[in-house]
PDB file of N, CA and C in Angstrom:
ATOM      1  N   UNK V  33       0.847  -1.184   0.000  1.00 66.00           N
ATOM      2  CA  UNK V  33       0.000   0.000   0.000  1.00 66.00           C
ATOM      3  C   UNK V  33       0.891   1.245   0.000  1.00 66.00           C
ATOM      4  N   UNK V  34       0.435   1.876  -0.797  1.00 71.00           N
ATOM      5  CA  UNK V  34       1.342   3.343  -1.446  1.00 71.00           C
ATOM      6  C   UNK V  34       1.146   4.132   0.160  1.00 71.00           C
ATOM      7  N   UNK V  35       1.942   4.917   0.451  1.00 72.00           N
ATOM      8  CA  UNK V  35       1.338   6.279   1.804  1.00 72.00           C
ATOM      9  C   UNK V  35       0.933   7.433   1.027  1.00 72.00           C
ATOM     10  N   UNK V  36       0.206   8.152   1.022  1.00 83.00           N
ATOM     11  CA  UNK V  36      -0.180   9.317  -0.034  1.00 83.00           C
ATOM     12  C   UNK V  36       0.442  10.620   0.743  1.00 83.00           C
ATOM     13  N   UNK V  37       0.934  11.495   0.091  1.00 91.00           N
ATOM     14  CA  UNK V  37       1.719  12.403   0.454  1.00 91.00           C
ATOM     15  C   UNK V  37       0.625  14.109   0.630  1.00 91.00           C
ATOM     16  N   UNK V  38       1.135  15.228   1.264  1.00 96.00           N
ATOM     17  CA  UNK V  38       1.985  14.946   2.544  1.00 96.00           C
ATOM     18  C   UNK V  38       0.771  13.943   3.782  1.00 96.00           C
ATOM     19  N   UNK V  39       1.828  13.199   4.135  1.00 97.00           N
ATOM     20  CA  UNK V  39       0.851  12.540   5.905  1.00 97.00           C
ATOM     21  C   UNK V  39       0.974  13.181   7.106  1.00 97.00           C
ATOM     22  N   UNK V  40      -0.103  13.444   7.054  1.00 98.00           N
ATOM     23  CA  UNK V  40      -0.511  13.992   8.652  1.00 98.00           C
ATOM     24  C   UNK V  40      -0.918  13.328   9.677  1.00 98.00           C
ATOM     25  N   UNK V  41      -0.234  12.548  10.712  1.00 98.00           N
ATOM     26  CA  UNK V  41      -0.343  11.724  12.078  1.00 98.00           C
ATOM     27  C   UNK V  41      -0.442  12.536  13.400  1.00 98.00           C
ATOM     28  N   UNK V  42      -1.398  11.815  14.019  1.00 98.00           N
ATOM     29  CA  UNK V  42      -1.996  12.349  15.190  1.00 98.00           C
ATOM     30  C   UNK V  42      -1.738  11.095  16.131  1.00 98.00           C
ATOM     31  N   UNK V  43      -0.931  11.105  16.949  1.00 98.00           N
ATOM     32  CA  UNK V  43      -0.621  10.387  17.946  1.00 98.00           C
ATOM     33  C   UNK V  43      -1.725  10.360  19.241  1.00 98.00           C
ATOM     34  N   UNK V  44      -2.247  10.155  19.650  1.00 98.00           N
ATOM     35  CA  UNK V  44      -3.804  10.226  21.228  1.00 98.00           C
ATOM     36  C   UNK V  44      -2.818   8.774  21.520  1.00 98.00           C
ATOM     37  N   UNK V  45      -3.335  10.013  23.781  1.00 98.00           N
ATOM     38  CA  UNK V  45      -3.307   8.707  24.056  1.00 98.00           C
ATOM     39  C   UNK V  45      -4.627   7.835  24.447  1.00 98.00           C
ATOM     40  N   UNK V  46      -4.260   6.675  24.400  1.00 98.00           N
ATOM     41  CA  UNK V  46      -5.947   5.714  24.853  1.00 98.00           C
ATOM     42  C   UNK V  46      -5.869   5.910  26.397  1.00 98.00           C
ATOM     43  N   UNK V  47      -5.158   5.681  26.838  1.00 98.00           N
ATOM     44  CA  UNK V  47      -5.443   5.793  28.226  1.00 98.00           C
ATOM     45  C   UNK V  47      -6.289   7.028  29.002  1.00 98.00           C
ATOM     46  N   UNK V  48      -5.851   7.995  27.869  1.00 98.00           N
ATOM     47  CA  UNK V  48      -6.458   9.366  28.353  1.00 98.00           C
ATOM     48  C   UNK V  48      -7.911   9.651  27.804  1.00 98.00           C
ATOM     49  N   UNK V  49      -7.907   8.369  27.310  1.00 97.00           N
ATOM     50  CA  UNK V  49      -9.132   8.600  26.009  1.00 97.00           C
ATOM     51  C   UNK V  49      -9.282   9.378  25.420  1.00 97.00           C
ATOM     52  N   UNK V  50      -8.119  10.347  24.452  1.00 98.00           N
ATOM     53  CA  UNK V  50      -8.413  11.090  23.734  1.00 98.00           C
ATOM     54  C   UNK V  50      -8.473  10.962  22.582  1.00 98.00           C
ATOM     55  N   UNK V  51      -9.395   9.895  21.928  1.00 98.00           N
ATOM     56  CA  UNK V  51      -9.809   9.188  20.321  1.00 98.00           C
ATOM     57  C   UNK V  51     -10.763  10.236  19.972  1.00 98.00           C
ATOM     58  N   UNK V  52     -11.585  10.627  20.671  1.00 98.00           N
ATOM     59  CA  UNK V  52     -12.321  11.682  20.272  1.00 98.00           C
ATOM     60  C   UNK V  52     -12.144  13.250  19.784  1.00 98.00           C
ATOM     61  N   UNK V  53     -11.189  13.655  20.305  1.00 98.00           N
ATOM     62  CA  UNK V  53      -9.951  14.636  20.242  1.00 98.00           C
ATOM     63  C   UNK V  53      -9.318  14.383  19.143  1.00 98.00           C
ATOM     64  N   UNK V  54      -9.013  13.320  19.315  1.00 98.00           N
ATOM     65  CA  UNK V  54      -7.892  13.316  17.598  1.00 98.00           C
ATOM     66  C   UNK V  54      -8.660  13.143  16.291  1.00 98.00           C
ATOM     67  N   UNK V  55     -10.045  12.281  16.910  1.00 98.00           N
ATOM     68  CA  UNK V  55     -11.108  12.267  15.196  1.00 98.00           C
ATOM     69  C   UNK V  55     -11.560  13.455  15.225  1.00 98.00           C
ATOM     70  N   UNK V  56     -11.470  14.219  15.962  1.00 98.00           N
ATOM     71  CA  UNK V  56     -12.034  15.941  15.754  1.00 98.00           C
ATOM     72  C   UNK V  56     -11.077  16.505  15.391  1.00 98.00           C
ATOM     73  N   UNK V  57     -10.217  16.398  15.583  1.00 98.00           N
ATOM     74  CA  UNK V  57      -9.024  17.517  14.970  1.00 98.00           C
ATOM     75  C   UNK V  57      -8.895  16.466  13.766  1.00 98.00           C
ATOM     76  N   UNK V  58      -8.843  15.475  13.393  1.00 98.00           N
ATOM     77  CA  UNK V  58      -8.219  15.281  11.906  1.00 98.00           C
ATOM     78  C   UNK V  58      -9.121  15.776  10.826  1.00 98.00           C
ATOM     79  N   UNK V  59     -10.728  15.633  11.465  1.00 98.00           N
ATOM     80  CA  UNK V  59     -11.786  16.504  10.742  1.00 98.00           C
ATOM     81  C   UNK V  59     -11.730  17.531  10.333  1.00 98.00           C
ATOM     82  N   UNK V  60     -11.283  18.333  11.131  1.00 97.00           N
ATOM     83  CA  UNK V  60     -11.198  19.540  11.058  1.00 97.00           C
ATOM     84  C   UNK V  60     -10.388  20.237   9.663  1.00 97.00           C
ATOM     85  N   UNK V  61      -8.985  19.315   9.943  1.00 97.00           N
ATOM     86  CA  UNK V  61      -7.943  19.560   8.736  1.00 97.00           C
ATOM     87  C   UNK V  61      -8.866  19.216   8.190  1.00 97.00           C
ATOM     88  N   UNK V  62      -9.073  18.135   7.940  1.00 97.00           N
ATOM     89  CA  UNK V  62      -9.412  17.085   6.110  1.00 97.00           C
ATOM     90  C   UNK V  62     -10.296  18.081   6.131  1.00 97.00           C
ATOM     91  N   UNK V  63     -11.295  18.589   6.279  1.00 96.00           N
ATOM     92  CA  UNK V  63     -12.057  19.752   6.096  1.00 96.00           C
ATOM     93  C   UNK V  63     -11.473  20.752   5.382  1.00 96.00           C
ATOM     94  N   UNK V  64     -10.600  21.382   6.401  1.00 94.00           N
ATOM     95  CA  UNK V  64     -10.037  22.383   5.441  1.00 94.00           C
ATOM     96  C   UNK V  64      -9.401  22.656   4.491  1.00 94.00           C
ATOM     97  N   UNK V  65      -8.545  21.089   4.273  1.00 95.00           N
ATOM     98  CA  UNK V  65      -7.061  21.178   3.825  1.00 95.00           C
ATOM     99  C   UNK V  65      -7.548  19.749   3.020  1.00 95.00           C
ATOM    100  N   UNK V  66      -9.022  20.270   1.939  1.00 93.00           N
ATOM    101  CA  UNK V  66      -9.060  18.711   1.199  1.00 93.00           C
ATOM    102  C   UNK V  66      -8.552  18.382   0.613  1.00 93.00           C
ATOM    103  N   UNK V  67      -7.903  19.150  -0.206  1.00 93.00           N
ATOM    104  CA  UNK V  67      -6.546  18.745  -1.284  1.00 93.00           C
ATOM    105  C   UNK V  67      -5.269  18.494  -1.244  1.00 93.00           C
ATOM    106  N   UNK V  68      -4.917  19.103  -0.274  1.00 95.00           N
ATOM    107  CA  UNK V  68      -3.452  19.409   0.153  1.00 95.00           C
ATOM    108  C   UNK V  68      -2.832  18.564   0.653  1.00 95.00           C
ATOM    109  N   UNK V  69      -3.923  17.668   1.784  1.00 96.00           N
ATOM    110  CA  UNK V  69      -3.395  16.524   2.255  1.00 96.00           C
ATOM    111  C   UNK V  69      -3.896  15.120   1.722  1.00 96.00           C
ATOM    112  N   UNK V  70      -2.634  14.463   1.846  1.00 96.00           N
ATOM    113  CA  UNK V  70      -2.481  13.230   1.527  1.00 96.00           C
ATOM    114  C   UNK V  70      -3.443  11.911   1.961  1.00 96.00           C
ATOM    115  N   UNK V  71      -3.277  12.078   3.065  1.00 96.00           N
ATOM    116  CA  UNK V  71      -3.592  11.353   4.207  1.00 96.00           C
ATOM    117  C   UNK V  71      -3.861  11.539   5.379  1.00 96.00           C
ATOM    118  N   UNK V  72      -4.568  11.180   6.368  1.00 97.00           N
ATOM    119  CA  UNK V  72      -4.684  11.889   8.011  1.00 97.00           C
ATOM    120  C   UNK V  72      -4.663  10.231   8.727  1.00 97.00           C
ATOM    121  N   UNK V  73      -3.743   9.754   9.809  1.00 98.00           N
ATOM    122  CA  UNK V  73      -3.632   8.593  10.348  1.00 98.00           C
ATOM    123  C   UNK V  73      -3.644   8.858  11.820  1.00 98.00           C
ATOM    124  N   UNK V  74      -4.709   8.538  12.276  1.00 98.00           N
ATOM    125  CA  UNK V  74      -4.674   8.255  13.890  1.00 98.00           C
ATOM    126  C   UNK V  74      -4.176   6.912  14.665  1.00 98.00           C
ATOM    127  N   UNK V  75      -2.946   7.094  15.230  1.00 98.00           N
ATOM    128  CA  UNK V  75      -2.168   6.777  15.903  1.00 98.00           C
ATOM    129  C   UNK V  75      -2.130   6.207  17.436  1.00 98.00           C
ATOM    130  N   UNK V  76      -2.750   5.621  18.151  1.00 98.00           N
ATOM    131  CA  UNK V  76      -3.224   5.143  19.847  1.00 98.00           C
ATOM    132  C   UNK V  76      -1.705   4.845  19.695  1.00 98.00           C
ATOM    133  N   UNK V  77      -1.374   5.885  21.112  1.00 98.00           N
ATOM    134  CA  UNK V  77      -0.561   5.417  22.111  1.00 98.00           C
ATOM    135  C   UNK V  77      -0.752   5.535  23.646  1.00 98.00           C
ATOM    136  N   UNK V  78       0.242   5.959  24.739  1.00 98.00           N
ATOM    137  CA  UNK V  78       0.254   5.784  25.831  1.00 98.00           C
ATOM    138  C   UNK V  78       0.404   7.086  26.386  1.00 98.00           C
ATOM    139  N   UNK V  79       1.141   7.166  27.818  1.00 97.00           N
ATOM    140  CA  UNK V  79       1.640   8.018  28.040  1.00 97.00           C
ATOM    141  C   UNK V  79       1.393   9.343  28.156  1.00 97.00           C
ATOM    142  N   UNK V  80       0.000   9.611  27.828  1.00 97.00           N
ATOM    143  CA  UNK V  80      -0.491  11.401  28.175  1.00 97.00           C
ATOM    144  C   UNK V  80      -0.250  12.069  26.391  1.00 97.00           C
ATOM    145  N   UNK V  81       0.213  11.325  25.660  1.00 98.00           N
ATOM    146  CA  UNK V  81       0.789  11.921  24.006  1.00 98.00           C
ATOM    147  C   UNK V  81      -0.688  12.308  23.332  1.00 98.00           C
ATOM    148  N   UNK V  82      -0.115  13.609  22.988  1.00 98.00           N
ATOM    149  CA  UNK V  82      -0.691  13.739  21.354  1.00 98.00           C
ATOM    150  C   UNK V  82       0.095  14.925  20.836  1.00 98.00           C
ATOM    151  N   UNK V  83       0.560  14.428  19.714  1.00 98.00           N
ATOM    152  CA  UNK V  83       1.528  14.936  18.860  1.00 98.00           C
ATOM    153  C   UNK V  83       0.445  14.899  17.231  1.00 98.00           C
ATOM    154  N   UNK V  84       1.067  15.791  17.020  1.00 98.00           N
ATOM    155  CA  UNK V  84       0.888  15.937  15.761  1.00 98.00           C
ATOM    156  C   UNK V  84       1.771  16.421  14.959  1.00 98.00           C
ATOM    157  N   UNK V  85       2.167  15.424  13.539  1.00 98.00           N
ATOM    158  CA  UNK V  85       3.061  15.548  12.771  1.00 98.00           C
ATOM    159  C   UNK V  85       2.871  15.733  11.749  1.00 98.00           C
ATOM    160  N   UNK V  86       3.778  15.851  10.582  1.00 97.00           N
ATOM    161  CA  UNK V  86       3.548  16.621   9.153  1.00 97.00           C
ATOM    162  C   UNK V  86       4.565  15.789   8.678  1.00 97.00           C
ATOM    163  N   UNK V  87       4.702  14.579   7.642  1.00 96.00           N
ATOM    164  CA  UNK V  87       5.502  14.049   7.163  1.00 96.00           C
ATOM    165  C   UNK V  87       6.948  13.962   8.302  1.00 96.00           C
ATOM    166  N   UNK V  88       6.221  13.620   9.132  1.00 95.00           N
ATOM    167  CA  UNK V  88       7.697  12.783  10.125  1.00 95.00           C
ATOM    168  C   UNK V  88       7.973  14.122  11.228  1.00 95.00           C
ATOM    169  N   UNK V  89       7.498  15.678  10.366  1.00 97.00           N
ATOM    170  CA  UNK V  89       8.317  16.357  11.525  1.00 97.00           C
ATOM    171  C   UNK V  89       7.188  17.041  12.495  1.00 97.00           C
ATOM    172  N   UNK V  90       7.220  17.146  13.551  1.00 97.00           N
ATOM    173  CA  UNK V  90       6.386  17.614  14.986  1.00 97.00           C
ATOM    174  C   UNK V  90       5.720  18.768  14.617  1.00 97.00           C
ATOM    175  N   UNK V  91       4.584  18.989  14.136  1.00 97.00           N
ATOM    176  CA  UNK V  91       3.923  20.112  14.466  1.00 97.00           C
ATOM    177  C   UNK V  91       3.675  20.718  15.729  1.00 97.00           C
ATOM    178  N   UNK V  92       2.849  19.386  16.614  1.00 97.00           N
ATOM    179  CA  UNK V  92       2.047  20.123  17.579  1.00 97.00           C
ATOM    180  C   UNK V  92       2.965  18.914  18.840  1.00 97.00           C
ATOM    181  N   UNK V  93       3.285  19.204  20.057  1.00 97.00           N
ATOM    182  CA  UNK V  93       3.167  18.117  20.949  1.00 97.00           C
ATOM    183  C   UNK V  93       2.858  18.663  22.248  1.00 97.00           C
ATOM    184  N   UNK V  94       2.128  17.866  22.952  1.00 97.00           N
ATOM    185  CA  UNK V  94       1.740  17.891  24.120  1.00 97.00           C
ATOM    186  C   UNK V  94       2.446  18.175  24.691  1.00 97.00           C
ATOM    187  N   UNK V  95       3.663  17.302  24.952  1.00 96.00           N
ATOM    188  CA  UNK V  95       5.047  17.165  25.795  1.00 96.00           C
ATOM    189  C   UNK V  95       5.864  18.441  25.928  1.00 96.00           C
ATOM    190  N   UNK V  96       5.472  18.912  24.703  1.00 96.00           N
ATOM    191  CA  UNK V  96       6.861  20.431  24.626  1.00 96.00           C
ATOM    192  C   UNK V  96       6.048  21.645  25.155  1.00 96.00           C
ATOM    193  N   UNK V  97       4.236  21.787  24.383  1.00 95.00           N
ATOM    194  CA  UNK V  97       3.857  23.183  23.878  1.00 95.00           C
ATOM    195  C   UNK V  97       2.962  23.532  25.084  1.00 95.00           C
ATOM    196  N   UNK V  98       2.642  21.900  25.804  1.00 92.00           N
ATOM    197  CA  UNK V  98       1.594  21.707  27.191  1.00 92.00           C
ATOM    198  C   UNK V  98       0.330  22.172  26.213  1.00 92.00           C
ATOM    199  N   UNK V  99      -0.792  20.926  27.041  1.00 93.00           N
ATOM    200  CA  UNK V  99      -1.617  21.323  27.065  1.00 93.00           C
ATOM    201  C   UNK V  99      -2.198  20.873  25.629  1.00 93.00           C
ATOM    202  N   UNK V 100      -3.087  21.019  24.796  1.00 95.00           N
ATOM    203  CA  UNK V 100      -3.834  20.362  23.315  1.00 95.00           C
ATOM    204  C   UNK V 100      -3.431  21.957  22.472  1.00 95.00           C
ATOM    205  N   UNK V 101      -3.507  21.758  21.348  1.00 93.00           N
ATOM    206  CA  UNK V 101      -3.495  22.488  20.297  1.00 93.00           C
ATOM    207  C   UNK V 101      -4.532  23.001  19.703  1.00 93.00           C
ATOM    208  N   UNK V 102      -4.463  25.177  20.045  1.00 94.00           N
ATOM    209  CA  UNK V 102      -5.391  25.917  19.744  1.00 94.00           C
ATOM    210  C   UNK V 102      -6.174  25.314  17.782  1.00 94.00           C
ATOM    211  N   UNK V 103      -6.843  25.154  17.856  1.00 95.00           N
ATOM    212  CA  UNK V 103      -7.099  24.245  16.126  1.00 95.00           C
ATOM    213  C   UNK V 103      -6.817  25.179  15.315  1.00 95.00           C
ATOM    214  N   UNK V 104      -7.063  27.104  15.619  1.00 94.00           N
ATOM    215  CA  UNK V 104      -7.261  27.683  14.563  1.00 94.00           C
ATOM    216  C   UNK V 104      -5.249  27.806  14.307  1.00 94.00           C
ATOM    217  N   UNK V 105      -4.430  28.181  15.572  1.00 94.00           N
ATOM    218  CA  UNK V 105      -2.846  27.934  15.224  1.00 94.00           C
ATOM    219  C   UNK V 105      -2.517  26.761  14.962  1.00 94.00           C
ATOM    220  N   UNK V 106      -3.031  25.559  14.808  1.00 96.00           N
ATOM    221  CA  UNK V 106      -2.784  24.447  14.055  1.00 96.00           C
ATOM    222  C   UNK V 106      -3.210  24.507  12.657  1.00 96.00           C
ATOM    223  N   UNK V 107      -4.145  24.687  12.688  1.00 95.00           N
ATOM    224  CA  UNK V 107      -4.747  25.163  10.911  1.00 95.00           C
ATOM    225  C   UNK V 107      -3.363  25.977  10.130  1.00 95.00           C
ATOM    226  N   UNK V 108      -3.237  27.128  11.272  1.00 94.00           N
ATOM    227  CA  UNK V 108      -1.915  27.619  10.313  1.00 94.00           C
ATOM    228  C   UNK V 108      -0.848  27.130  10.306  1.00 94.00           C
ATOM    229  N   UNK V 109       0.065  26.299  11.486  1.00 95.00           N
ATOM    230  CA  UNK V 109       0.903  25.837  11.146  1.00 95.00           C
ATOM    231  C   UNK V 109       1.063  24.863  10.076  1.00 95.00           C
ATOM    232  N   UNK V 110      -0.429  24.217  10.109  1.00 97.00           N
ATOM    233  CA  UNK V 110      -0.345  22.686   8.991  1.00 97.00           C
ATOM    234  C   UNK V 110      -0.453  23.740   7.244  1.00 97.00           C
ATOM    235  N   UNK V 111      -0.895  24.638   7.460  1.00 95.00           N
ATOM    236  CA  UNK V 111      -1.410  25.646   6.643  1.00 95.00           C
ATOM    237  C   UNK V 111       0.445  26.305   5.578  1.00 95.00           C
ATOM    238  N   UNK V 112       0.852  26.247   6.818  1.00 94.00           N
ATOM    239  CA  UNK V 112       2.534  27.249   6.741  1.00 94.00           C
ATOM    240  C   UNK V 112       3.613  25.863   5.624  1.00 94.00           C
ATOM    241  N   UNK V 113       2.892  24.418   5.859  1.00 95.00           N
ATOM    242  CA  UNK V 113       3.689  23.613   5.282  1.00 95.00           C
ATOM    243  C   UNK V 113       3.184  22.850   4.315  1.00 95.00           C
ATOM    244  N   UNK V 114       1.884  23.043   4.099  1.00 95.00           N
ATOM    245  CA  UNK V 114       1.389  22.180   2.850  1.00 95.00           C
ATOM    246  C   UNK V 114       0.644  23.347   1.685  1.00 95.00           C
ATOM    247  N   UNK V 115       0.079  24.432   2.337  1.00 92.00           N
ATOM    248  CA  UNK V 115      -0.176  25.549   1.060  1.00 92.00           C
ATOM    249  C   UNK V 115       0.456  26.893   1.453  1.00 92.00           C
ATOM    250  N   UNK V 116       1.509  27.129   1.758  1.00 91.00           N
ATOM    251  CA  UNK V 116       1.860  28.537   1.816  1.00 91.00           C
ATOM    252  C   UNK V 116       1.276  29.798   1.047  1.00 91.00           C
ATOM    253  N   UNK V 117       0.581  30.713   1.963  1.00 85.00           N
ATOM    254  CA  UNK V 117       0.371  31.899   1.604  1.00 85.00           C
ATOM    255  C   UNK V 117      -1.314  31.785   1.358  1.00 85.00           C
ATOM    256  N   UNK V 118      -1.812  30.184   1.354  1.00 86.00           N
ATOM    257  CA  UNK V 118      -3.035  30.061   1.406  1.00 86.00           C
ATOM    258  C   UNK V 118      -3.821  31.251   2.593  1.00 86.00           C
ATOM    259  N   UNK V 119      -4.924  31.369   1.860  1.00 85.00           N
ATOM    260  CA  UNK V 119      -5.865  32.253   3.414  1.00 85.00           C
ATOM    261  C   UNK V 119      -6.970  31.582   3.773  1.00 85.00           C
ATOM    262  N   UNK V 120      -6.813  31.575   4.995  1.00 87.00           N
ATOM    263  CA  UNK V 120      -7.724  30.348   5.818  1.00 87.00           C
ATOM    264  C   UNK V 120      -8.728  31.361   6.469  1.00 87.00           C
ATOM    265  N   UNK V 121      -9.285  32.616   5.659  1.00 82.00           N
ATOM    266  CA  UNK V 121     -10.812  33.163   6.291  1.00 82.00           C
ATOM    267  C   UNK V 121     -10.227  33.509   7.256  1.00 82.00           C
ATOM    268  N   UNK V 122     -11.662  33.179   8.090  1.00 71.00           N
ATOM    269  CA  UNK V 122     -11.524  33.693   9.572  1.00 71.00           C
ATOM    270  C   UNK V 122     -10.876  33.683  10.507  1.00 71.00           C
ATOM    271  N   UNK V 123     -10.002  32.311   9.903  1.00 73.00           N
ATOM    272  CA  UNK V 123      -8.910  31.389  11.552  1.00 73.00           C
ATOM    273  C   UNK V 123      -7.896  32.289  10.936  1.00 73.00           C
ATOM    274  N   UNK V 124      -7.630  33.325  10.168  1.00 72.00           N
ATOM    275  CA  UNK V 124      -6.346  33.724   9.676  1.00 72.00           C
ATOM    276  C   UNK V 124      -6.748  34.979  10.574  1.00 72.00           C
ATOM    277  N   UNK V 125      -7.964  35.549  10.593  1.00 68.00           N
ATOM    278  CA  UNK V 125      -8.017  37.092  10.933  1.00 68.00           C
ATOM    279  C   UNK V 125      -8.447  36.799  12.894  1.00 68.00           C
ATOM    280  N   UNK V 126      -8.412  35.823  13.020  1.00 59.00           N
ATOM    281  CA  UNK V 126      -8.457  35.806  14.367  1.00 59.00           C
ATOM    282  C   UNK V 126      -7.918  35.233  15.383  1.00 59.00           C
ATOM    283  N   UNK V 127      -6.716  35.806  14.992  1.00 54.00           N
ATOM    284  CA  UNK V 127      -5.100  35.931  15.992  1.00 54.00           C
ATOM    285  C   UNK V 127      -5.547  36.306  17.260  1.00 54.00           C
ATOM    286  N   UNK V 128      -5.479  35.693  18.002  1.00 55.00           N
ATOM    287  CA  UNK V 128      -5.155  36.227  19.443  1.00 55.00           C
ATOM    288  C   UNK V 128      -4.006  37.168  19.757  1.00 55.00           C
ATOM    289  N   UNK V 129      -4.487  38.540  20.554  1.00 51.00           N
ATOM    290  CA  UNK V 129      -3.558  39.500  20.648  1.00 51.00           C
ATOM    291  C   UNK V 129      -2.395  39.860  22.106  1.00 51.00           C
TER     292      UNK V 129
END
């Protein structure tokens, strides 16, 4: 089986039960980002994790940034590496100041 490019992985952990969390945020992208992305793969692990990656490299992690990932600064970071300069509406004009 081919991997379709770019892949976007979402690491949850089960213990924390956050499956629900990660099928909402991968929604969210594939929503926004229907073309752009490849693939979206949810990932069960352990440990308190959810990471989110972009072809291997760390977008978002629990471990470093604390705490879950604002969706609309995830939108742009995933935004910053698969369509640059794209405008994402509203999540673009509503930066927290």
């Amino acid at each position: 089986m081919t991997t379709r490019q770019p892949r976007l992985e979402i690491e949850y952990c089960t213990q924390c039960r956050w499956l629900l969390r990660a099928g909402w945020t991968a929604q969210e992208l594939l929503t926004t980002f229907t073309v752009e992305l490849g693939e979206v793969a949810l990932i069960p692990g352990t440990g308190g994790v959810f990471d989110v990656r972009l072809d291997g490299e760390t977008v978002w992690s629990r471990a470093e940034q604390g705490g879950f990932p604002d969706l609309a600064e995830l939108k742009r970071a995933v935004r910053d590496r698969v369509a640059p300069g794209r405008d994402l509406g509203h999540t673009d004009r509503r930066r927290p100041s």
